[in-house]
mmCIF file of N, CA, C and O in Angstrom:
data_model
loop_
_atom_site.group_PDB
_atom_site.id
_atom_site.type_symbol
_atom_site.label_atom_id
_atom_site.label_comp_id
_atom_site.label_asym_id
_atom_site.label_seq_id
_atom_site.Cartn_x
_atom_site.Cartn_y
_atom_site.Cartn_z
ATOM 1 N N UNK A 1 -30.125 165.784 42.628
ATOM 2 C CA UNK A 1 -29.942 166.279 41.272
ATOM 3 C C UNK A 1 -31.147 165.884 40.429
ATOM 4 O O UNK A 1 -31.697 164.783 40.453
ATOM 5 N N UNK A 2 -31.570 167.207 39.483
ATOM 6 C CA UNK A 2 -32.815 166.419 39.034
ATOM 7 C C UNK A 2 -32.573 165.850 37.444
ATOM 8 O O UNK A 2 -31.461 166.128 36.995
ATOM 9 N N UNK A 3 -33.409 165.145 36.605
ATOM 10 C CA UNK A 3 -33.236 164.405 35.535
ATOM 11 C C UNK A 3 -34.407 164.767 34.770
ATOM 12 O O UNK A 3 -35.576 164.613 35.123
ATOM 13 N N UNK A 4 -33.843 165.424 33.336
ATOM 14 C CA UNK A 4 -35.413 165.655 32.556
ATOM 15 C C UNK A 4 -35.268 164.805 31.357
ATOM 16 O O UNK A 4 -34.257 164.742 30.657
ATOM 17 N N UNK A 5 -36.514 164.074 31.162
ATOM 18 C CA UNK A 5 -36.642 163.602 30.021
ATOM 19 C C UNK A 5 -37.816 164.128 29.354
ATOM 20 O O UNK A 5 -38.842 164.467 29.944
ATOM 21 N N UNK A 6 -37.576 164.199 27.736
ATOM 22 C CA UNK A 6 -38.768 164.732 26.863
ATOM 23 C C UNK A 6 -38.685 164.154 25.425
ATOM 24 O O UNK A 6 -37.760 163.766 24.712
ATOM 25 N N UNK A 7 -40.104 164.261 25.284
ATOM 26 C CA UNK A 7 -39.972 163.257 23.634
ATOM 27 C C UNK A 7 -40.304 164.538 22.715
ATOM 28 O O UNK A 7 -41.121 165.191 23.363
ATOM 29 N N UNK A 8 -40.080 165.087 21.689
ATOM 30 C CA UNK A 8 -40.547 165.712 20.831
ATOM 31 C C UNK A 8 -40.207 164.894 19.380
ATOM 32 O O UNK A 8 -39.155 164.303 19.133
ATOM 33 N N UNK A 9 -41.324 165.016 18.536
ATOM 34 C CA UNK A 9 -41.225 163.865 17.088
ATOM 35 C C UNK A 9 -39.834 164.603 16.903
ATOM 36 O O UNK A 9 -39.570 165.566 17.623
ATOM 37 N N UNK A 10 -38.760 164.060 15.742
ATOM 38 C CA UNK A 10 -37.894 164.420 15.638
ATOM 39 C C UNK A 10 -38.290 164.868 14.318
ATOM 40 O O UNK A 10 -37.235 165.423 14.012
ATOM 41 N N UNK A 11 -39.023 165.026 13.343
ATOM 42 C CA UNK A 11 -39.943 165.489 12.044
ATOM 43 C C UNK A 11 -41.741 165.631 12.077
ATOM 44 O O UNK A 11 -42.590 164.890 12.572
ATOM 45 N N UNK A 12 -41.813 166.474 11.581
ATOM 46 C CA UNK A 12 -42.691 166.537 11.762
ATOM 47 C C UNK A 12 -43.406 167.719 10.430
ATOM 48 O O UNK A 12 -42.791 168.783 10.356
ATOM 49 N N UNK A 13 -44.660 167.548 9.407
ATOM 50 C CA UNK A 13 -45.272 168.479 8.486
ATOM 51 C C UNK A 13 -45.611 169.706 8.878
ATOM 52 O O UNK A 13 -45.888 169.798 10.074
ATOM 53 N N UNK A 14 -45.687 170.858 8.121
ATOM 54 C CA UNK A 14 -45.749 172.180 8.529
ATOM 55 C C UNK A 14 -47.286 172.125 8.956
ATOM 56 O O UNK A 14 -48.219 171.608 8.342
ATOM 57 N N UNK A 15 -47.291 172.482 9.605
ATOM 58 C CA UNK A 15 -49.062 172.747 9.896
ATOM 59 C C UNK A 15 -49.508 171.755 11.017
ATOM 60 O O UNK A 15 -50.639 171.867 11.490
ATOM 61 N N UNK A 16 -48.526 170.650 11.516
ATOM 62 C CA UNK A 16 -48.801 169.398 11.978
ATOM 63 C C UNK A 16 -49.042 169.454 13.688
ATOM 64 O O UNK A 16 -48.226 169.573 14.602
ATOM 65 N N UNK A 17 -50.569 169.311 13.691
ATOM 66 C CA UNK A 17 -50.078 169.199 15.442
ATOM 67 C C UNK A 17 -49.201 167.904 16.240
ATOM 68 O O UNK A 17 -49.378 166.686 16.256
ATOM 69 N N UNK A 18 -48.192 168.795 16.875
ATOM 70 C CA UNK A 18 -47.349 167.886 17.710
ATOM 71 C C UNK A 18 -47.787 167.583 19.116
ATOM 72 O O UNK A 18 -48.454 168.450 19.680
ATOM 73 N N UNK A 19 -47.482 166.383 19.810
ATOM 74 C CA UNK A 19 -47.733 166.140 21.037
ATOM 75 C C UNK A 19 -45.991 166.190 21.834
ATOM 76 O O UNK A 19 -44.988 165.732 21.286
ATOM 77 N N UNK A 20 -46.013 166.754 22.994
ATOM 78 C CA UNK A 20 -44.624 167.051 23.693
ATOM 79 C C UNK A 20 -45.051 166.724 24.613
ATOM 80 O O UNK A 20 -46.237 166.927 24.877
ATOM 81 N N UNK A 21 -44.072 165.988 25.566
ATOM 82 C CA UNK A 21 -43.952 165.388 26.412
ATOM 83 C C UNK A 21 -42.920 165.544 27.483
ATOM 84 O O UNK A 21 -41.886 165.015 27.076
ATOM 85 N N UNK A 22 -42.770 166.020 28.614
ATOM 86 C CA UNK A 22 -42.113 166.285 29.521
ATOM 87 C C UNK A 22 -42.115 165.307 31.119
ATOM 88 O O UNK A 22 -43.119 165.164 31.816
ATOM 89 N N UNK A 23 -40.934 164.810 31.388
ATOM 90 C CA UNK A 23 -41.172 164.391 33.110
ATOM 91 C C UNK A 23 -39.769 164.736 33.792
ATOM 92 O O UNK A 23 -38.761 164.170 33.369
ATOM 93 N N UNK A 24 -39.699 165.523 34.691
ATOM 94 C CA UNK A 24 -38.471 165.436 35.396
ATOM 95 C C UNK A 24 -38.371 165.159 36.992
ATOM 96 O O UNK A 24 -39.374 165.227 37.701
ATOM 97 N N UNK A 25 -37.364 164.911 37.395
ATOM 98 C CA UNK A 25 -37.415 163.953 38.793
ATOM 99 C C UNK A 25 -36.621 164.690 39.387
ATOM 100 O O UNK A 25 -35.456 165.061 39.245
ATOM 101 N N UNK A 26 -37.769 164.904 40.356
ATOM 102 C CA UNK A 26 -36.986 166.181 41.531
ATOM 103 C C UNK A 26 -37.613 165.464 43.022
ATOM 104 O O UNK A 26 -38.634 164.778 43.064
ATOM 105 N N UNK A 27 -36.810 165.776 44.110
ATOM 106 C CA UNK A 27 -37.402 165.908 45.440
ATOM 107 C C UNK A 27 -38.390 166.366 46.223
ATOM 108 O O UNK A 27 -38.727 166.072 47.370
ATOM 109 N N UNK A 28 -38.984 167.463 45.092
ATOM 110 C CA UNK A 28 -40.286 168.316 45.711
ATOM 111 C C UNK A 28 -40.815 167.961 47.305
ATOM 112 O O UNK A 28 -41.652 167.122 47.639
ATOM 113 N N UNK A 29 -40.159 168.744 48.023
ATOM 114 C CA UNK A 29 -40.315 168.533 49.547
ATOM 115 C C UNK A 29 -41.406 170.176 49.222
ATOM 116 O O UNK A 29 -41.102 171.248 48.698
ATOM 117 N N UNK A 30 -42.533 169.734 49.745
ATOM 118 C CA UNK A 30 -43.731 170.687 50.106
ATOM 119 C C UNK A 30 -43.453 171.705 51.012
ATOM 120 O O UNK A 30 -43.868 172.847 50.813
ATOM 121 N N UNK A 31 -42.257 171.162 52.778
ATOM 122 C CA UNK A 31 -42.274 172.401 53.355
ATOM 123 C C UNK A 31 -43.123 171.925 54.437
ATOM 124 O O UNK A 31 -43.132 172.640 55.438
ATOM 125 N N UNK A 32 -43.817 170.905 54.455
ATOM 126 C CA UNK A 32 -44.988 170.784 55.662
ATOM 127 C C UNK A 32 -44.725 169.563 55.864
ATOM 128 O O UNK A 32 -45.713 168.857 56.067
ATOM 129 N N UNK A 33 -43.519 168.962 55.882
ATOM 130 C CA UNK A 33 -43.690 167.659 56.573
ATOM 131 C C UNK A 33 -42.235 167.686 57.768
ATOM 132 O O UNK A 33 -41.287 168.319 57.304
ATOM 133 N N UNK A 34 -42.044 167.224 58.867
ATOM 134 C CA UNK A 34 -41.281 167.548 59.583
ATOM 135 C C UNK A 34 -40.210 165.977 59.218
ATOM 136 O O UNK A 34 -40.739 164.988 58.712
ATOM 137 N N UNK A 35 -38.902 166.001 59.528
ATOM 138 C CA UNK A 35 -37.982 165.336 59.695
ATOM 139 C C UNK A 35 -37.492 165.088 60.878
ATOM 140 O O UNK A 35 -38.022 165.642 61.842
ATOM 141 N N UNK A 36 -35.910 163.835 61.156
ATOM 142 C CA UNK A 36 -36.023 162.851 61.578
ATOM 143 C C UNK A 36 -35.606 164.100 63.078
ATOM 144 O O UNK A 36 -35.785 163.814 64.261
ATOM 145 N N UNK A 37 -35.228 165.000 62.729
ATOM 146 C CA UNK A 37 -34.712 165.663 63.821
ATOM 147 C C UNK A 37 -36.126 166.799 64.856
ATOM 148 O O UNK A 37 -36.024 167.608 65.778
ATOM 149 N N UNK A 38 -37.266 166.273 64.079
ATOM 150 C CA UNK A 38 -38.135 167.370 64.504
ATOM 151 C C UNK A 38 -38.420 168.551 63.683
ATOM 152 O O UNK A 38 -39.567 168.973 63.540
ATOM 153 N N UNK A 39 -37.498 169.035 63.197
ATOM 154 C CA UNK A 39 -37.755 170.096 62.531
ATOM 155 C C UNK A 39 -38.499 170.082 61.169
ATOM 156 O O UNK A 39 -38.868 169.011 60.687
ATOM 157 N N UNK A 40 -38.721 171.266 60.545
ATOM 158 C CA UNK A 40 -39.499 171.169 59.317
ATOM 159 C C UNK A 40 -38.489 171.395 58.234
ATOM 160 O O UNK A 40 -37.646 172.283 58.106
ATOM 161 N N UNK A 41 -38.812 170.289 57.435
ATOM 162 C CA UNK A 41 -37.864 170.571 56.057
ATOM 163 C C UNK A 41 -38.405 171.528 55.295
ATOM 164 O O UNK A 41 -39.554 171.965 55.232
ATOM 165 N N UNK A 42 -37.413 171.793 54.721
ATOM 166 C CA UNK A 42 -37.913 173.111 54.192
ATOM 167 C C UNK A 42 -38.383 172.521 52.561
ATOM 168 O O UNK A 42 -37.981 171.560 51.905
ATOM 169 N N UNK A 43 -39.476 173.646 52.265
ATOM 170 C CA UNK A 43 -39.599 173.583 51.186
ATOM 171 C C UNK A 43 -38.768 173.618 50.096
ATOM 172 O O UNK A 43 -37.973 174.538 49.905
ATOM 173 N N UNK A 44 -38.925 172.502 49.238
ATOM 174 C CA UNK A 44 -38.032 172.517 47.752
ATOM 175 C C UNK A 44 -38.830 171.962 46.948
ATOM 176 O O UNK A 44 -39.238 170.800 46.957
ATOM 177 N N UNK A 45 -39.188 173.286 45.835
ATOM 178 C CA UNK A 45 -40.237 172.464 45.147
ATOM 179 C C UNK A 45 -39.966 173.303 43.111
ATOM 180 O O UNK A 45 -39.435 174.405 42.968
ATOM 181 N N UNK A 46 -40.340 172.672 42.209
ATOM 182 C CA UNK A 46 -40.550 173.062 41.041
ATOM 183 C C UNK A 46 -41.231 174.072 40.722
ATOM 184 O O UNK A 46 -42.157 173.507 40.140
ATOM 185 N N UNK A 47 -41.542 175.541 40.655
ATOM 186 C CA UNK A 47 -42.317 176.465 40.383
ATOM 187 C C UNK A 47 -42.991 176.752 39.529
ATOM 188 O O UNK A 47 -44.164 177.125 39.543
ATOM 189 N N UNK A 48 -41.955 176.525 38.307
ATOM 190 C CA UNK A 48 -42.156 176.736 37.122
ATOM 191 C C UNK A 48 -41.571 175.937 36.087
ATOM 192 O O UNK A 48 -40.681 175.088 36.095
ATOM 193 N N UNK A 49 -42.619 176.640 34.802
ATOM 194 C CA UNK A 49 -42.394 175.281 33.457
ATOM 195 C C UNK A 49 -42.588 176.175 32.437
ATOM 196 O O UNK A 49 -43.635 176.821 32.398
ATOM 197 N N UNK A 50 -41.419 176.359 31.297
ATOM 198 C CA UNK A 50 -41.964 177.185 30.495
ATOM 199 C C UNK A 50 -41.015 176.835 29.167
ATOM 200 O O UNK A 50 -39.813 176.666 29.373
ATOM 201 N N UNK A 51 -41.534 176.724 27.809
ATOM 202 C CA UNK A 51 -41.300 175.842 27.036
ATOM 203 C C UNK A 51 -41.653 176.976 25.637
ATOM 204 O O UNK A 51 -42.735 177.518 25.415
ATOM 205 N N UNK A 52 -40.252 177.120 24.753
ATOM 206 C CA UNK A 52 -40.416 177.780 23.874
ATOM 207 C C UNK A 52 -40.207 177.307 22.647
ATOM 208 O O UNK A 52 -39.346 176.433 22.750
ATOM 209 N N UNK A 53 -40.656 177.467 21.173
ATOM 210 C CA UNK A 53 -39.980 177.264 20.329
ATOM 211 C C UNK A 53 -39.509 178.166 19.509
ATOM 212 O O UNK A 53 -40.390 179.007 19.331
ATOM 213 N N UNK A 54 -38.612 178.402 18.953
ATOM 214 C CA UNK A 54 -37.682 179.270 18.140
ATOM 215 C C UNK A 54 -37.558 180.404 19.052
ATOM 216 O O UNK A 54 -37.623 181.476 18.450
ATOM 217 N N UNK A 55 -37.345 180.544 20.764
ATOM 218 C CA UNK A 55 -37.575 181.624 21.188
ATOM 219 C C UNK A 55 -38.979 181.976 21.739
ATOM 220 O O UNK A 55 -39.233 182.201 22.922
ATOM 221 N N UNK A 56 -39.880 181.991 20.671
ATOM 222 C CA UNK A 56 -41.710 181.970 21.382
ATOM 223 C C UNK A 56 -41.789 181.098 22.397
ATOM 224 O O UNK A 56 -41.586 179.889 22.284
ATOM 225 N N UNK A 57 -42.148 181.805 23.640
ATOM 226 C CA UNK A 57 -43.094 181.475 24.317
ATOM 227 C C UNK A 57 -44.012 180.153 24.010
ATOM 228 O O UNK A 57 -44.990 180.815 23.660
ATOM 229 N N UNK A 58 -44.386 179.024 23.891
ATOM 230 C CA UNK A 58 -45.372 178.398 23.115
ATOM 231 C C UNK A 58 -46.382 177.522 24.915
ATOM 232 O O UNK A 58 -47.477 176.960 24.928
ATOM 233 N N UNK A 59 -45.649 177.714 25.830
ATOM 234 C CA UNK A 59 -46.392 177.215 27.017
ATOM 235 C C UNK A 59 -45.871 177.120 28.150
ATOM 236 O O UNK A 59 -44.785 176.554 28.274
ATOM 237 N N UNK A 60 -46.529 177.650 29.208
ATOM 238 C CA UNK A 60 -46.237 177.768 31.042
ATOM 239 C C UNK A 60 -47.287 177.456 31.862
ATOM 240 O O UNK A 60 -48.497 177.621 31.706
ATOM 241 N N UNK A 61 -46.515 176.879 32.951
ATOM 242 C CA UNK A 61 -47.319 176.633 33.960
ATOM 243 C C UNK A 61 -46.704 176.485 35.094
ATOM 244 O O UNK A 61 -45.587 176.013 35.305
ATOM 245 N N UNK A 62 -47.827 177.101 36.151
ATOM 246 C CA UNK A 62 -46.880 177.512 37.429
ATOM 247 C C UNK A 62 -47.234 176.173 38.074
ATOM 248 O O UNK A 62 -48.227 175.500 37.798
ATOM 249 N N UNK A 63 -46.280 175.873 38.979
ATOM 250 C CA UNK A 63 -46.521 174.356 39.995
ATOM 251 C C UNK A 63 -46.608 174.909 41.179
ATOM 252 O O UNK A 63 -46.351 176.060 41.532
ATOM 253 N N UNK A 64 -47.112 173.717 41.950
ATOM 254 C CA UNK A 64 -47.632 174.236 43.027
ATOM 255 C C UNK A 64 -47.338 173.106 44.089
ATOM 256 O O UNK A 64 -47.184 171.944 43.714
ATOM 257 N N UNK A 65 -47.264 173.448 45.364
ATOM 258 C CA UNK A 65 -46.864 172.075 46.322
ATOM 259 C C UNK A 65 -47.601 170.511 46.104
ATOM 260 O O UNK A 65 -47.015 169.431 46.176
ATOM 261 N N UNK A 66 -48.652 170.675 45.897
ATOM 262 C CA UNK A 66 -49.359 169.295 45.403
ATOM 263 C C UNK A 66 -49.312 169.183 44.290
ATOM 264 O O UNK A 66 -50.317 168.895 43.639
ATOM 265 N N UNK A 67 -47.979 169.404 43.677
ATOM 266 C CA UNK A 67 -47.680 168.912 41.983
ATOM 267 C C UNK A 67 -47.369 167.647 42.731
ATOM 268 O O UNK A 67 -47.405 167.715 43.959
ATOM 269 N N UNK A 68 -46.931 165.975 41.901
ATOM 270 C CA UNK A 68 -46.439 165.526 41.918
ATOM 271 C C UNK A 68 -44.738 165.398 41.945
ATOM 272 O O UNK A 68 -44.015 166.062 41.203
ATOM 273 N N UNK A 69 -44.282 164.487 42.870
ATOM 274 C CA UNK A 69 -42.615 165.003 43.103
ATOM 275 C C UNK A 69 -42.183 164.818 41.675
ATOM 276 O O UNK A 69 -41.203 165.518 41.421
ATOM 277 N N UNK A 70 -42.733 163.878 40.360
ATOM 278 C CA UNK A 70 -41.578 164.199 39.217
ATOM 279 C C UNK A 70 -42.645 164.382 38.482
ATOM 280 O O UNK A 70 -43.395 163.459 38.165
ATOM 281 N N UNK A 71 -42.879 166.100 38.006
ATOM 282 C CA UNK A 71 -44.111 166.379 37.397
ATOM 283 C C UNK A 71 -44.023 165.505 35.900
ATOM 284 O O UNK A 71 -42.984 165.054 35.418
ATOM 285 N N UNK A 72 -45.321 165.403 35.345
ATOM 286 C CA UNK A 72 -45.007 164.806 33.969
ATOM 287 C C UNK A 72 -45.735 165.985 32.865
ATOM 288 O O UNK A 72 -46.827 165.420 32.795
ATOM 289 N N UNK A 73 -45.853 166.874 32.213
ATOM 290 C CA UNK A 73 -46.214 167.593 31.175
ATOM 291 C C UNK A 73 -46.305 167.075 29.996
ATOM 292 O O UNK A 73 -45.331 166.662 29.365
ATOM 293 N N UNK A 74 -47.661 167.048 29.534
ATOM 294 C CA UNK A 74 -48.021 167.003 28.218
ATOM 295 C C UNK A 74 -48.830 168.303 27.353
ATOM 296 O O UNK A 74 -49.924 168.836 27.539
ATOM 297 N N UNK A 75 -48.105 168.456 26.671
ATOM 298 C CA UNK A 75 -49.301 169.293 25.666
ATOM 299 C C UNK A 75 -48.835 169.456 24.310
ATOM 300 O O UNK A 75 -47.679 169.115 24.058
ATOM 301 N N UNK A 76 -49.477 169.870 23.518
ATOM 302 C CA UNK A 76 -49.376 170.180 22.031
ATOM 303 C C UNK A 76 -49.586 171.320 21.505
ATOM 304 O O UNK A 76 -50.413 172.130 21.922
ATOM 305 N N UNK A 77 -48.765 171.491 20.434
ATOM 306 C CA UNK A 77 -47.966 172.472 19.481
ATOM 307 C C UNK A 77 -48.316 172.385 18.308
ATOM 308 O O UNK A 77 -48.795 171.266 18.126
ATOM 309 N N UNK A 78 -48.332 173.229 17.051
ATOM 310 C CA UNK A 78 -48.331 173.137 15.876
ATOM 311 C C UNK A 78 -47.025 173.231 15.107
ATOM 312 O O UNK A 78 -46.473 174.324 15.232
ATOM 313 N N UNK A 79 -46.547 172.558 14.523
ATOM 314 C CA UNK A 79 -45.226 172.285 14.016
ATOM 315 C C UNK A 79 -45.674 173.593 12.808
ATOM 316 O O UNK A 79 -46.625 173.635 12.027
ATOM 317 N N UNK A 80 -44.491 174.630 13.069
ATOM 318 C CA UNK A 80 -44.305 175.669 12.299
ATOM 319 C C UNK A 80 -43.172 175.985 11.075
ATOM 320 O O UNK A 80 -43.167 176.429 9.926
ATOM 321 N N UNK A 81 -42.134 175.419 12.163
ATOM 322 C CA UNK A 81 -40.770 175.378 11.087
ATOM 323 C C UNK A 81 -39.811 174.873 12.116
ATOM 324 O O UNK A 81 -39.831 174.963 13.344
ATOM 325 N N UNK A 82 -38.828 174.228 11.152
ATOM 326 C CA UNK A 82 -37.784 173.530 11.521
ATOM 327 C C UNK A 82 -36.868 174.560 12.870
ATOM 328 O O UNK A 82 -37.034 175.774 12.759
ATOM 329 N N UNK A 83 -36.255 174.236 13.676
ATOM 330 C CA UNK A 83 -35.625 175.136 15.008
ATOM 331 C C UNK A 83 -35.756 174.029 15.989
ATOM 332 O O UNK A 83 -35.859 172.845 15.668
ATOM 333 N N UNK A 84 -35.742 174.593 17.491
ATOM 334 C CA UNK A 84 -35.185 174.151 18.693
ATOM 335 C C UNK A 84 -36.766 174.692 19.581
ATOM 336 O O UNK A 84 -37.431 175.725 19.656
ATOM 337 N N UNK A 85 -36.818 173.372 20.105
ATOM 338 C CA UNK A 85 -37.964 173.402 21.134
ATOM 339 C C UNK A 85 -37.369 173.657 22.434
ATOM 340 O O UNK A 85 -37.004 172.621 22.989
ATOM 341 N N UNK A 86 -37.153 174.778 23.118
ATOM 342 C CA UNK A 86 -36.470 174.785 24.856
ATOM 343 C C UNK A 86 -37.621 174.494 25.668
ATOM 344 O O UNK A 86 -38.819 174.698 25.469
ATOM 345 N N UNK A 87 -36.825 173.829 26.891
ATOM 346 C CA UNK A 87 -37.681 173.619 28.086
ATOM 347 C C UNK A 87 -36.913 174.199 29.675
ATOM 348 O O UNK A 87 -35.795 173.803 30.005
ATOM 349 N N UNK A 88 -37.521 174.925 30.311
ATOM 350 C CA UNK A 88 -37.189 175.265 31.474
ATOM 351 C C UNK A 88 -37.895 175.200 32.537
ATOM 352 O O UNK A 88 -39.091 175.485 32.468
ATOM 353 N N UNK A 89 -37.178 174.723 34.027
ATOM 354 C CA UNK A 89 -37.637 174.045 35.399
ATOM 355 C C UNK A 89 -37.291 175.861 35.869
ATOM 356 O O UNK A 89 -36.561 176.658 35.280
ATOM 357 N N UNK A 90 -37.906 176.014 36.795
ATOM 358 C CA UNK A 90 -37.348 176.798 37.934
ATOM 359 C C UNK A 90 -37.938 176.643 39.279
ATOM 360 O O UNK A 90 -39.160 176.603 39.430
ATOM 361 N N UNK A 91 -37.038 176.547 40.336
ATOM 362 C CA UNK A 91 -37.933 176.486 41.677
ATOM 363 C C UNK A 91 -37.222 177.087 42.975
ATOM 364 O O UNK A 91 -36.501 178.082 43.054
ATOM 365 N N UNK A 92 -37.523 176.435 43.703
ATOM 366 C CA UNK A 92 -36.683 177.078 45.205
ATOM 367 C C UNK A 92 -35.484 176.871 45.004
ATOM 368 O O UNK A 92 -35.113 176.412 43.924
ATOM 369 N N UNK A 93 -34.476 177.214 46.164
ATOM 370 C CA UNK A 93 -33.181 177.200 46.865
ATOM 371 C C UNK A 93 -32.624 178.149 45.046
ATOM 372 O O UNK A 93 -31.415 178.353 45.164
ATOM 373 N N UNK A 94 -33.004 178.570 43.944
ATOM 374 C CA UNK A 94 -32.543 178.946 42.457
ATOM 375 C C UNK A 94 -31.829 177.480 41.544
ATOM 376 O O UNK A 94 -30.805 177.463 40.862
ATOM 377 N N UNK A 95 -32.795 176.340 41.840
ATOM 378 C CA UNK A 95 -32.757 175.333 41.446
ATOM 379 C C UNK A 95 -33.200 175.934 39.523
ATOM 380 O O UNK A 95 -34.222 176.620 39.529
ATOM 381 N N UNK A 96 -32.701 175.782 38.358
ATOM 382 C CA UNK A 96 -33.323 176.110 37.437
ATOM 383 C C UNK A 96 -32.344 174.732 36.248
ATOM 384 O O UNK A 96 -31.128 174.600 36.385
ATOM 385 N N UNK A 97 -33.124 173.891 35.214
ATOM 386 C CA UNK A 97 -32.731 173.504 34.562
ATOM 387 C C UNK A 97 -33.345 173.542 33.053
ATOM 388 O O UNK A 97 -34.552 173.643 32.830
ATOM 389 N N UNK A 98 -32.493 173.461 32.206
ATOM 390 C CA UNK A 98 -32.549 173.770 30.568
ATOM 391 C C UNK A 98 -32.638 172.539 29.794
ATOM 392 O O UNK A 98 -31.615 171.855 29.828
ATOM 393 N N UNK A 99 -33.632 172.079 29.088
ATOM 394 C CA UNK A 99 -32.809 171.290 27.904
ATOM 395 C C UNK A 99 -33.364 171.520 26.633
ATOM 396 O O UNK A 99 -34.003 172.571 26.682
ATOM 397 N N UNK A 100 -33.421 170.833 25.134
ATOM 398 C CA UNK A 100 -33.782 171.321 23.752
ATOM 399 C C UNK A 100 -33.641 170.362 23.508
ATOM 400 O O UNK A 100 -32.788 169.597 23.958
ATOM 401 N N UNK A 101 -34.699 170.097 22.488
ATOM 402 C CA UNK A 101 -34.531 169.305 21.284
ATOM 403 C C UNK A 101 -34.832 169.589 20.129
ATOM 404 O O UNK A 101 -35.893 170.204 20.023
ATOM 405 N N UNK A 102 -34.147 169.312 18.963
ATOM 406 C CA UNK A 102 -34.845 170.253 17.839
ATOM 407 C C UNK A 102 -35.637 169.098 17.359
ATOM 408 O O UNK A 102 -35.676 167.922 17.719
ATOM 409 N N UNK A 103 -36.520 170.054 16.057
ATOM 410 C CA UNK A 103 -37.205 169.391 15.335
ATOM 411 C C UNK A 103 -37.458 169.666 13.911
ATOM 412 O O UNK A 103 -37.676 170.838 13.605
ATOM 413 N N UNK A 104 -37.462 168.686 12.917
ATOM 414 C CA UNK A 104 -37.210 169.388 11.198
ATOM 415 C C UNK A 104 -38.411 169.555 11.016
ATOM 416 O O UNK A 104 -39.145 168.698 11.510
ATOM 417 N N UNK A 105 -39.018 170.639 10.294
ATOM 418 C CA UNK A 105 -40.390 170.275 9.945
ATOM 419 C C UNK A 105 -40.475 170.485 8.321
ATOM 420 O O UNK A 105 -40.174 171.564 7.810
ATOM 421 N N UNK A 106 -40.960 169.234 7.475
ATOM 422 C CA UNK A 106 -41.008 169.477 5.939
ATOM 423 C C UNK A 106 -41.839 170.501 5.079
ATOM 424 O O UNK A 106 -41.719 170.519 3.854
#
């Protein structure tokens, strides 16, 4: 089961660049390493990252087998107006997880 944590300021000035912060903890099996039985585990990995506010689009990025198993994402935003920052995982087996945090902006 995976676990996301993210910091977004909880206020923040109109115009203000924000820093966001993302890490979630997954298994990311690559697919190329074999197990105890011989066989190859199969790939399970994070694909995707895509992070909106009020709805916009504001940032994506595709992952790739040599992501790290609990990717960590940073980047920054311009605090526009008060609403809900979403974040979304998607990957193999239709592994996909959601979370939000809002943020006031004065």
């Amino acid at each position: 089961m995976a676990r996301a944590l993210i910091n977004v300021p909880a206020k923040a000035k109109r115009g203000e660049i924000i820093e966001i912060k993302t890490l979630i903890s997954h298994p990311m099996e690559t697919g190329f390493r074999v197990g105890y039985n011989g066989e190859m585990i199969p790939r399970d990995i994070i694909d995707l990252f895509v992070c909106t506010y009020n709805g916009e689009e504001i940032f994506r990025a595709t992952l790739a087998p040599a992501i790290a198993a609990n990717p960590f994402i940073t980047f920054h935003t311009v605090a526009s107006e008060s609403g809900t920052i979403a974040f979304r995982w998607s990957g193999d087996n239709g592994f996909a997880m959601i979370e939000s945090a809002a943020i006031a902006v004065e």
